[in-house]
């Protein structure tokens, strides 16, 4: 795995890392890991099977047996769970909140570790999450920690939900973001924090294309295009 070039993008909810990761993966023609989707999928299945979200062992078993496919279609990724398209189902705020609850279990994180590492394939991987640079890919070649103010992140998330025709109110989205931040930052296992060797970028007030342009120059310095 160490000779496969890897770029990690970590950061809180709504920091834009999902969109930016997709753009970088497309730019380099690399694989993409949306690790948040894995946590959301586990939360979805746990809910469908009426598993208590405090039952770490039962939820870890769900994580081990997850039958999922990520299909890249132009600019979007379709997520298929046991043959069913669940892309929209896992994008809800409820699913995100449940994902942050189940993500606090050591056994669940352990169960998803190997699955996440298996995404590292030639010619390279862009990995998006909370602990990509710290725990899953500590040897990544470039680590980015993207953040923005909670208000700006809530605004972006609110627009995203509206675009997907999902009902939401801005104050509720902001409250959810703050609650998830708190849970992600304070958990004892793999808390949200920048790796020591990560490049920090606060993108409050920046457009996606401005963030992408800044990161492209970092990638250029690394000259990944000639590797792999
Ligand atoms: O990134 P996304 O919002 O889809 O993640 C949903 C939740 O999954 C996060 O709030 C976080 O609690 C959890 N997560 C995590 N570690 C990751 C990715 C996501 O704990 N690498």
PDB file of C-alpha atoms and ligand atoms in Angstrom:
ATOM      1  CA  UNK A   1       0.000   0.000   0.000  1.00  0.00           C
ATOM      2  CA  UNK A   2       2.887   2.375   0.766  1.00  0.00           C
ATOM      3  CA  UNK A   3       3.921   2.746  -2.867  1.00  0.00           C
ATOM      4  CA  UNK A   4       0.422   3.760  -4.020  1.00  0.00           C
ATOM      5  CA  UNK A   5       0.207   7.571  -3.951  1.00  0.00           C
ATOM      6  CA  UNK A   6      -2.479   8.757  -1.535  1.00  0.00           C
ATOM      7  CA  UNK A   7      -3.947  12.188  -0.831  1.00  0.00           C
ATOM      8  CA  UNK A   8      -6.083  12.523   2.304  1.00  0.00           C
ATOM      9  CA  UNK A   9      -8.685  15.218   2.913  1.00  0.00           C
ATOM     10  CA  UNK A  10     -10.003  15.405   6.450  1.00  0.00           C
ATOM     11  CA  UNK A  11     -12.236  17.958   8.067  1.00  0.00           C
ATOM     12  CA  UNK A  12     -15.595  18.609   9.702  1.00  0.00           C
ATOM     13  CA  UNK A  13     -19.023  18.199   8.095  1.00  0.00           C
ATOM     14  CA  UNK A  14     -19.741  20.621   5.283  1.00  0.00           C
ATOM     15  CA  UNK A  15     -16.145  21.777   4.870  1.00  0.00           C
ATOM     16  CA  UNK A  16     -16.373  20.973   1.160  1.00  0.00           C
ATOM     17  CA  UNK A  17     -13.948  18.058   1.328  1.00  0.00           C
ATOM     18  CA  UNK A  18     -16.394  15.704  -0.455  1.00  0.00           C
ATOM     19  CA  UNK A  19     -16.755  17.979  -3.472  1.00  0.00           C
ATOM     20  CA  UNK A  20     -13.048  18.829  -3.519  1.00  0.00           C
ATOM     21  CA  UNK A  21     -12.042  15.164  -3.193  1.00  0.00           C
ATOM     22  CA  UNK A  22     -14.178  14.276  -6.209  1.00  0.00           C
ATOM     23  CA  UNK A  23     -12.588  17.100  -8.231  1.00  0.00           C
ATOM     24  CA  UNK A  24      -9.049  16.045  -7.282  1.00  0.00           C
ATOM     25  CA  UNK A  25      -9.763  12.359  -8.001  1.00  0.00           C
ATOM     26  CA  UNK A  26     -11.153  13.316 -11.411  1.00  0.00           C
ATOM     27  CA  UNK A  27      -8.238  15.668 -12.118  1.00  0.00           C
ATOM     28  CA  UNK A  28      -5.671  12.957 -11.353  1.00  0.00           C
ATOM     29  CA  UNK A  29      -7.820  10.081 -12.618  1.00  0.00           C
ATOM     30  CA  UNK A  30      -7.425   8.334  -9.267  1.00  0.00           C
ATOM     31  CA  UNK A  31      -9.745   6.253  -7.105  1.00  0.00           C
ATOM     32  CA  UNK A  32     -11.936   7.942  -4.509  1.00  0.00           C
ATOM     33  CA  UNK A  33     -12.812   6.868  -0.970  1.00  0.00           C
ATOM     34  CA  UNK A  34     -15.779   8.623   0.658  1.00  0.00           C
ATOM     35  CA  UNK A  35     -15.307   7.099   4.113  1.00  0.00           C
ATOM     36  CA  UNK A  36     -18.268   9.035   5.550  1.00  0.00           C
ATOM     37  CA  UNK A  37     -20.513   7.092   3.149  1.00  0.00           C
ATOM     38  CA  UNK A  38     -19.318   3.828   4.734  1.00  0.00           C
ATOM     39  CA  UNK A  39     -20.294   5.069   8.218  1.00  0.00           C
ATOM     40  CA  UNK A  40     -23.625   6.291   6.841  1.00  0.00           C
ATOM     41  CA  UNK A  41     -24.258   2.914   5.144  1.00  0.00           C
ATOM     42  CA  UNK A  42     -23.559   1.023   8.358  1.00  0.00           C
ATOM     43  CA  UNK A  43     -25.944   3.386  10.198  1.00  0.00           C
ATOM     44  CA  UNK A  44     -28.615   2.833   7.532  1.00  0.00           C
ATOM     45  CA  UNK A  45     -28.393  -0.964   7.723  1.00  0.00           C
ATOM     46  CA  UNK A  46     -28.345  -0.870  11.536  1.00  0.00           C
ATOM     47  CA  UNK A  47     -31.527   1.199  11.468  1.00  0.00           C
ATOM     48  CA  UNK A  48     -33.182  -1.097   8.894  1.00  0.00           C
ATOM     49  CA  UNK A  49     -32.386  -4.104  11.102  1.00  0.00           C
ATOM     50  CA  UNK A  50     -33.558  -2.214  14.196  1.00  0.00           C
ATOM     51  CA  UNK A  51     -30.202  -2.649  15.906  1.00  0.00           C
ATOM     52  CA  UNK A  52     -29.740  -0.451  18.937  1.00  0.00           C
ATOM     53  CA  UNK A  53     -27.138   2.179  17.973  1.00  0.00           C
ATOM     54  CA  UNK A  54     -25.349   1.652  21.292  1.00  0.00           C
ATOM     55  CA  UNK A  55     -24.686  -2.034  20.440  1.00  0.00           C
ATOM     56  CA  UNK A  56     -21.134  -1.747  19.057  1.00  0.00           C
ATOM     57  CA  UNK A  57     -20.619  -5.491  18.494  1.00  0.00           C
ATOM     58  CA  UNK A  58     -23.829  -5.946  16.477  1.00  0.00           C
ATOM     59  CA  UNK A  59     -23.095  -2.829  14.390  1.00  0.00           C
ATOM     60  CA  UNK A  60     -19.502  -3.969  13.777  1.00  0.00           C
ATOM     61  CA  UNK A  61     -20.946  -7.218  12.351  1.00  0.00           C
ATOM     62  CA  UNK A  62     -23.016  -5.096   9.938  1.00  0.00           C
ATOM     63  CA  UNK A  63     -19.838  -3.237   8.929  1.00  0.00           C
ATOM     64  CA  UNK A  64     -17.976  -6.495   8.221  1.00  0.00           C
ATOM     65  CA  UNK A  65     -20.767  -7.854   5.982  1.00  0.00           C
ATOM     66  CA  UNK A  66     -21.628  -4.629   4.151  1.00  0.00           C
ATOM     67  CA  UNK A  67     -22.395  -5.478   0.505  1.00  0.00           C
ATOM     68  CA  UNK A  68     -21.775  -2.159  -1.227  1.00  0.00           C
ATOM     69  CA  UNK A  69     -20.682  -0.879  -4.597  1.00  0.00           C
ATOM     70  CA  UNK A  70     -19.542   2.641  -5.487  1.00  0.00           C
ATOM     71  CA  UNK A  71     -20.267   3.396  -9.157  1.00  0.00           C
ATOM     72  CA  UNK A  72     -18.607   6.495 -10.591  1.00  0.00           C
ATOM     73  CA  UNK A  73     -20.899   8.179 -13.124  1.00  0.00           C
ATOM     74  CA  UNK A  74     -19.409  11.343 -14.659  1.00  0.00           C
ATOM     75  CA  UNK A  75     -19.425  13.828 -11.757  1.00  0.00           C
ATOM     76  CA  UNK A  76     -21.421  11.788  -9.257  1.00  0.00           C
ATOM     77  CA  UNK A  77     -20.961   8.550  -7.366  1.00  0.00           C
ATOM     78  CA  UNK A  78     -23.885   6.143  -7.147  1.00  0.00           C
ATOM     79  CA  UNK A  79     -23.924   4.050  -3.963  1.00  0.00           C
ATOM     80  CA  UNK A  80     -25.542   0.640  -4.286  1.00  0.00           C
ATOM     81  CA  UNK A  81     -26.308  -1.396  -1.175  1.00  0.00           C
ATOM     82  CA  UNK A  82     -27.339  -5.027  -1.722  1.00  0.00           C
ATOM     83  CA  UNK A  83     -28.418  -4.124  -5.270  1.00  0.00           C
ATOM     84  CA  UNK A  84     -30.410  -1.030  -4.235  1.00  0.00           C
ATOM     85  CA  UNK A  85     -29.439   2.566  -5.010  1.00  0.00           C
ATOM     86  CA  UNK A  86     -29.196   4.256  -1.581  1.00  0.00           C
ATOM     87  CA  UNK A  87     -27.319   7.409  -2.677  1.00  0.00           C
ATOM     88  CA  UNK A  88     -30.189   9.664  -1.626  1.00  0.00           C
ATOM     89  CA  UNK A  89     -31.193   7.633   1.440  1.00  0.00           C
ATOM     90  CA  UNK A  90     -27.787   8.050   3.047  1.00  0.00           C
ATOM     91  CA  UNK A  91     -27.607  11.786   2.353  1.00  0.00           C
ATOM     92  CA  UNK A  92     -30.235  12.692   4.994  1.00  0.00           C
ATOM     93  CA  UNK A  93     -29.353  14.555   8.194  1.00  0.00           C
ATOM     94  CA  UNK A  94     -30.853  11.713  10.239  1.00  0.00           C
ATOM     95  CA  UNK A  95     -28.494   9.212   8.601  1.00  0.00           C
ATOM     96  CA  UNK A  96     -25.532  11.557   9.171  1.00  0.00           C
ATOM     97  CA  UNK A  97     -26.422  11.917  12.832  1.00  0.00           C
ATOM     98  CA  UNK A  98     -26.768   8.133  13.252  1.00  0.00           C
ATOM     99  CA  UNK A  99     -23.450   7.689  11.419  1.00  0.00           C
ATOM    100  CA  UNK A 100     -21.725   9.962  13.930  1.00  0.00           C
ATOM    101  CA  UNK A 101     -23.229   7.878  16.762  1.00  0.00           C
ATOM    102  CA  UNK A 102     -22.088   4.509  15.428  1.00  0.00           C
ATOM    103  CA  UNK A 103     -18.684   6.008  14.503  1.00  0.00           C
ATOM    104  CA  UNK A 104     -17.856   6.274  18.217  1.00  0.00           C
ATOM    105  CA  UNK A 105     -17.643   2.449  18.582  1.00  0.00           C
ATOM    106  CA  UNK A 106     -14.101   1.031  18.546  1.00  0.00           C
ATOM    107  CA  UNK A 107     -15.325  -2.238  17.014  1.00  0.00           C
ATOM    108  CA  UNK A 108     -17.089  -0.458  14.157  1.00  0.00           C
ATOM    109  CA  UNK A 109     -14.010   1.631  13.307  1.00  0.00           C
ATOM    110  CA  UNK A 110     -11.874  -1.500  13.451  1.00  0.00           C
ATOM    111  CA  UNK A 111     -14.277  -3.366  11.159  1.00  0.00           C
ATOM    112  CA  UNK A 112     -14.137  -0.572   8.557  1.00  0.00           C
ATOM    113  CA  UNK A 113     -10.350  -0.160   8.625  1.00  0.00           C
ATOM    114  CA  UNK A 114      -9.391  -2.925   6.182  1.00  0.00           C
ATOM    115  CA  UNK A 115     -12.291  -2.040   3.880  1.00  0.00           C
ATOM    116  CA  UNK A 116     -11.061   1.556   3.672  1.00  0.00           C
ATOM    117  CA  UNK A 117      -7.434   0.557   3.124  1.00  0.00           C
ATOM    118  CA  UNK A 118      -8.499  -1.723   0.256  1.00  0.00           C
ATOM    119  CA  UNK A 119      -9.421   1.398  -1.736  1.00  0.00           C
ATOM    120  CA  UNK A 120      -5.709   2.192  -2.137  1.00  0.00           C
ATOM    121  CA  UNK A 121      -5.122   0.954  -5.687  1.00  0.00           C
ATOM    122  CA  UNK A 122      -3.009   2.063  -8.608  1.00  0.00           C
ATOM    123  CA  UNK A 123      -2.732   4.737  -9.968  1.00  0.00           C
ATOM    124  CA  UNK A 124      -3.648   6.460  -6.662  1.00  0.00           C
ATOM    125  CA  UNK A 125      -6.304   7.297  -4.085  1.00  0.00           C
ATOM    126  CA  UNK A 126      -8.002  10.424  -2.799  1.00  0.00           C
ATOM    127  CA  UNK A 127      -9.464   9.616   0.637  1.00  0.00           C
ATOM    128  CA  UNK A 128     -12.047  11.851   2.310  1.00  0.00           C
ATOM    129  CA  UNK A 129     -13.059  11.623   5.989  1.00  0.00           C
ATOM    130  CA  UNK A 130     -12.144  12.471   9.566  1.00  0.00           C
ATOM    131  CA  UNK A 131      -9.199  10.156  10.299  1.00  0.00           C
ATOM    132  CA  UNK A 132      -7.772   9.471   6.845  1.00  0.00           C
ATOM    133  CA  UNK A 133      -4.447  11.194   7.510  1.00  0.00           C
ATOM    134  CA  UNK A 134      -4.185  10.227  11.184  1.00  0.00           C
ATOM    135  CA  UNK A 135      -5.328   6.574  11.364  1.00  0.00           C
ATOM    136  CA  UNK A 136      -6.240   4.960   8.040  1.00  0.00           C
ATOM    137  CA  UNK A 137      -3.457   6.289   5.801  1.00  0.00           C
ATOM    138  CA  UNK A 138      -0.757   7.715   8.119  1.00  0.00           C
ATOM    139  CA  UNK A 139       1.785   7.297   5.281  1.00  0.00           C
ATOM    140  CA  UNK A 140      -0.244   9.366   2.784  1.00  0.00           C
ATOM    141  CA  UNK A 141       1.891  11.503   0.477  1.00  0.00           C
ATOM    142  CA  UNK A 142      -0.202  14.635   0.872  1.00  0.00           C
ATOM    143  CA  UNK A 143      -2.543  15.379   3.790  1.00  0.00           C
ATOM    144  CA  UNK A 144      -5.003  18.221   3.728  1.00  0.00           C
ATOM    145  CA  UNK A 145      -7.206  19.396   6.583  1.00  0.00           C
ATOM    146  CA  UNK A 146     -10.052  21.515   5.289  1.00  0.00           C
ATOM    147  CA  UNK A 147     -12.243  23.615   7.522  1.00  0.00           C
ATOM    148  CA  UNK A 148     -14.651  26.565   7.497  1.00  0.00           C
ATOM    149  CA  UNK A 149     -16.835  28.351  10.041  1.00  0.00           C
ATOM    150  CA  UNK A 150     -19.822  26.350  11.356  1.00  0.00           C
ATOM    151  CA  UNK A 151     -22.210  28.954   9.891  1.00  0.00           C
ATOM    152  CA  UNK A 152     -20.718  28.695   6.415  1.00  0.00           C
ATOM    153  CA  UNK A 153     -20.690  24.900   6.567  1.00  0.00           C
ATOM    154  CA  UNK A 154     -24.345  24.853   7.664  1.00  0.00           C
ATOM    155  CA  UNK A 155     -25.254  27.165   4.776  1.00  0.00           C
ATOM    156  CA  UNK A 156     -23.550  24.894   2.242  1.00  0.00           C
ATOM    157  CA  UNK A 157     -25.139  21.791   3.723  1.00  0.00           C
ATOM    158  CA  UNK A 158     -28.566  23.478   3.709  1.00  0.00           C
ATOM    159  CA  UNK A 159     -28.205  24.316  -0.012  1.00  0.00           C
ATOM    160  CA  UNK A 160     -27.074  20.753  -0.754  1.00  0.00           C
ATOM    161  CA  UNK A 161     -30.129  19.301   1.017  1.00  0.00           C
ATOM    162  CA  UNK A 162     -32.449  21.702  -0.850  1.00  0.00           C
ATOM    163  CA  UNK A 163     -30.849  20.693  -4.170  1.00  0.00           C
ATOM    164  CA  UNK A 164     -31.629  17.072  -3.309  1.00  0.00           C
ATOM    165  CA  UNK A 165     -35.224  18.118  -2.439  1.00  0.00           C
ATOM    166  CA  UNK A 166     -34.642  17.144   1.197  1.00  0.00           C
ATOM    167  CA  UNK A 167     -36.647  19.235   3.685  1.00  0.00           C
ATOM    168  CA  UNK A 168     -34.552  21.076   6.251  1.00  0.00           C
ATOM    169  CA  UNK A 169     -34.352  24.368   8.122  1.00  0.00           C
ATOM    170  CA  UNK A 170     -31.093  26.340   8.361  1.00  0.00           C
ATOM    171  CA  UNK A 171     -31.141  26.643  12.199  1.00  0.00           C
ATOM    172  CA  UNK A 172     -31.698  22.864  12.473  1.00  0.00           C
ATOM    173  CA  UNK A 173     -28.839  22.143  10.063  1.00  0.00           C
ATOM    174  CA  UNK A 174     -26.534  24.465  12.051  1.00  0.00           C
ATOM    175  CA  UNK A 175     -27.504  22.779  15.326  1.00  0.00           C
ATOM    176  CA  UNK A 176     -26.888  19.324  13.766  1.00  0.00           C
ATOM    177  CA  UNK A 177     -23.482  20.418  12.435  1.00  0.00           C
ATOM    178  CA  UNK A 178     -22.437  21.716  15.861  1.00  0.00           C
ATOM    179  CA  UNK A 179     -23.628  18.523  17.548  1.00  0.00           C
ATOM    180  CA  UNK A 180     -21.760  16.328  15.052  1.00  0.00           C
ATOM    181  CA  UNK A 181     -18.624  18.494  15.368  1.00  0.00           C
ATOM    182  CA  UNK A 182     -18.744  18.071  19.123  1.00  0.00           C
ATOM    183  CA  UNK A 183     -19.149  14.280  18.873  1.00  0.00           C
ATOM    184  CA  UNK A 184     -16.442  13.909  16.184  1.00  0.00           C
ATOM    185  CA  UNK A 185     -13.975  16.111  18.089  1.00  0.00           C
ATOM    186  CA  UNK A 186     -14.486  14.651  21.531  1.00  0.00           C
ATOM    187  CA  UNK A 187     -14.664  10.902  20.880  1.00  0.00           C
ATOM    188  CA  UNK A 188     -11.812   8.924  22.396  1.00  0.00           C
ATOM    189  CA  UNK A 189     -11.090   6.854  19.270  1.00  0.00           C
ATOM    190  CA  UNK A 190      -9.870   8.533  16.052  1.00  0.00           C
ATOM    191  CA  UNK A 191     -11.184  12.009  16.932  1.00  0.00           C
ATOM    192  CA  UNK A 192     -11.375  14.632  14.228  1.00  0.00           C
ATOM    193  CA  UNK A 193      -8.008  16.415  14.210  1.00  0.00           C
ATOM    194  CA  UNK A 194      -5.395  17.343  11.641  1.00  0.00           C
ATOM    195  CA  UNK A 195      -2.443  14.990  11.231  1.00  0.00           C
ATOM    196  CA  UNK A 196       0.791  16.619  12.401  1.00  0.00           C
ATOM    197  CA  UNK A 197       2.033  16.763   8.813  1.00  0.00           C
ATOM    198  CA  UNK A 198      -1.248  18.001   7.307  1.00  0.00           C
ATOM    199  CA  UNK A 199      -1.623  21.250   5.370  1.00  0.00           C
ATOM    200  CA  UNK A 200      -4.429  23.269   6.984  1.00  0.00           C
ATOM    201  CA  UNK A 201      -6.787  25.257   4.820  1.00  0.00           C
ATOM    202  CA  UNK A 202      -9.590  27.403   6.235  1.00  0.00           C
ATOM    203  CA  UNK A 203     -11.871  27.908   3.248  1.00  0.00           C
ATOM    204  CA  UNK A 204     -14.398  30.252   4.889  1.00  0.00           C
ATOM    205  CA  UNK A 205     -15.408  32.743   2.201  1.00  0.00           C
ATOM    206  CA  UNK A 206     -13.698  30.774  -0.577  1.00  0.00           C
ATOM    207  CA  UNK A 207     -15.528  29.259  -3.535  1.00  0.00           C
ATOM    208  CA  UNK A 208     -15.037  25.597  -4.453  1.00  0.00           C
ATOM    209  CA  UNK A 209     -13.005  26.631  -7.515  1.00  0.00           C
ATOM    210  CA  UNK A 210     -10.726  28.827  -5.363  1.00  0.00           C
ATOM    211  CA  UNK A 211     -10.117  25.940  -2.929  1.00  0.00           C
ATOM    212  CA  UNK A 212      -9.524  23.545  -5.818  1.00  0.00           C
ATOM    213  CA  UNK A 213      -7.063  25.972  -7.463  1.00  0.00           C
ATOM    214  CA  UNK A 214      -5.093  26.284  -4.212  1.00  0.00           C
ATOM    215  CA  UNK A 215      -4.956  22.524  -3.729  1.00  0.00           C
ATOM    216  CA  UNK A 216      -4.034  21.953  -7.362  1.00  0.00           C
ATOM    217  CA  UNK A 217      -0.898  23.995  -6.840  1.00  0.00           C
ATOM    218  CA  UNK A 218       0.022  21.793  -3.844  1.00  0.00           C
ATOM    219  CA  UNK A 219      -0.563  18.684  -5.950  1.00  0.00           C
ATOM    220  CA  UNK A 220       1.554  20.160  -8.735  1.00  0.00           C
ATOM    221  CA  UNK A 221       4.439  20.655  -6.305  1.00  0.00           C
ATOM    222  CA  UNK A 222       4.157  16.957  -5.396  1.00  0.00           C
ATOM    223  CA  UNK A 223       4.123  16.107  -9.119  1.00  0.00           C
ATOM    224  CA  UNK A 224       1.758  13.139  -8.675  1.00  0.00           C
ATOM    225  CA  UNK A 225       0.935  13.088 -12.361  1.00  0.00           C
ATOM    226  CA  UNK A 226       4.296  11.529 -13.107  1.00  0.00           C
ATOM    227  CA  UNK A 227       3.956   8.827 -10.417  1.00  0.00           C
ATOM    228  CA  UNK A 228       1.874   5.662 -10.146  1.00  0.00           C
TER     229      UNK A 228
HETATM  230  O1  LIG B   1     -18.407  12.803   6.043  1.00  0.00           O
HETATM  231  P1  LIG B   1     -19.823  12.493   6.426  1.00  0.00           P
HETATM  232  O2  LIG B   1     -20.605  13.677   6.871  1.00  0.00           O
HETATM  233  O3  LIG B   1     -20.541  11.700   5.402  1.00  0.00           O
HETATM  234  O4  LIG B   1     -19.668  11.535   7.710  1.00  0.00           O
HETATM  235  C1  LIG B   1     -20.767  11.153   8.511  1.00  0.00           C
HETATM  236  C2  LIG B   1     -20.286  10.867   9.923  1.00  0.00           C
HETATM  237  O5  LIG B   1     -19.464   9.690   9.898  1.00  0.00           O
HETATM  238  C3  LIG B   1     -19.392  11.949  10.542  1.00  0.00           C
HETATM  239  O6  LIG B   1     -20.116  12.921  11.267  1.00  0.00           O
HETATM  240  C4  LIG B   1     -18.464  11.176  11.446  1.00  0.00           C
HETATM  241  O7  LIG B   1     -19.014  11.032  12.729  1.00  0.00           O
HETATM  242  C5  LIG B   1     -18.384   9.800  10.807  1.00  0.00           C
HETATM  243  N1  LIG B   1     -17.102   9.593  10.118  1.00  0.00           N
HETATM  244  C6  LIG B   1     -16.029   9.193  10.875  1.00  0.00           C
HETATM  245  N2  LIG B   1     -14.839   8.918  10.281  1.00  0.00           N
HETATM  246  C7  LIG B   1     -14.689   9.074   8.950  1.00  0.00           C
HETATM  247  C8  LIG B   1     -15.767   9.516   8.163  1.00  0.00           C
HETATM  248  C9  LIG B   1     -16.968   9.788   8.780  1.00  0.00           C
HETATM  249  O8  LIG B   1     -16.130   9.070  12.095  1.00  0.00           O
HETATM  250  N3  LIG B   1     -13.515   8.782   8.396  1.00  0.00           N
END
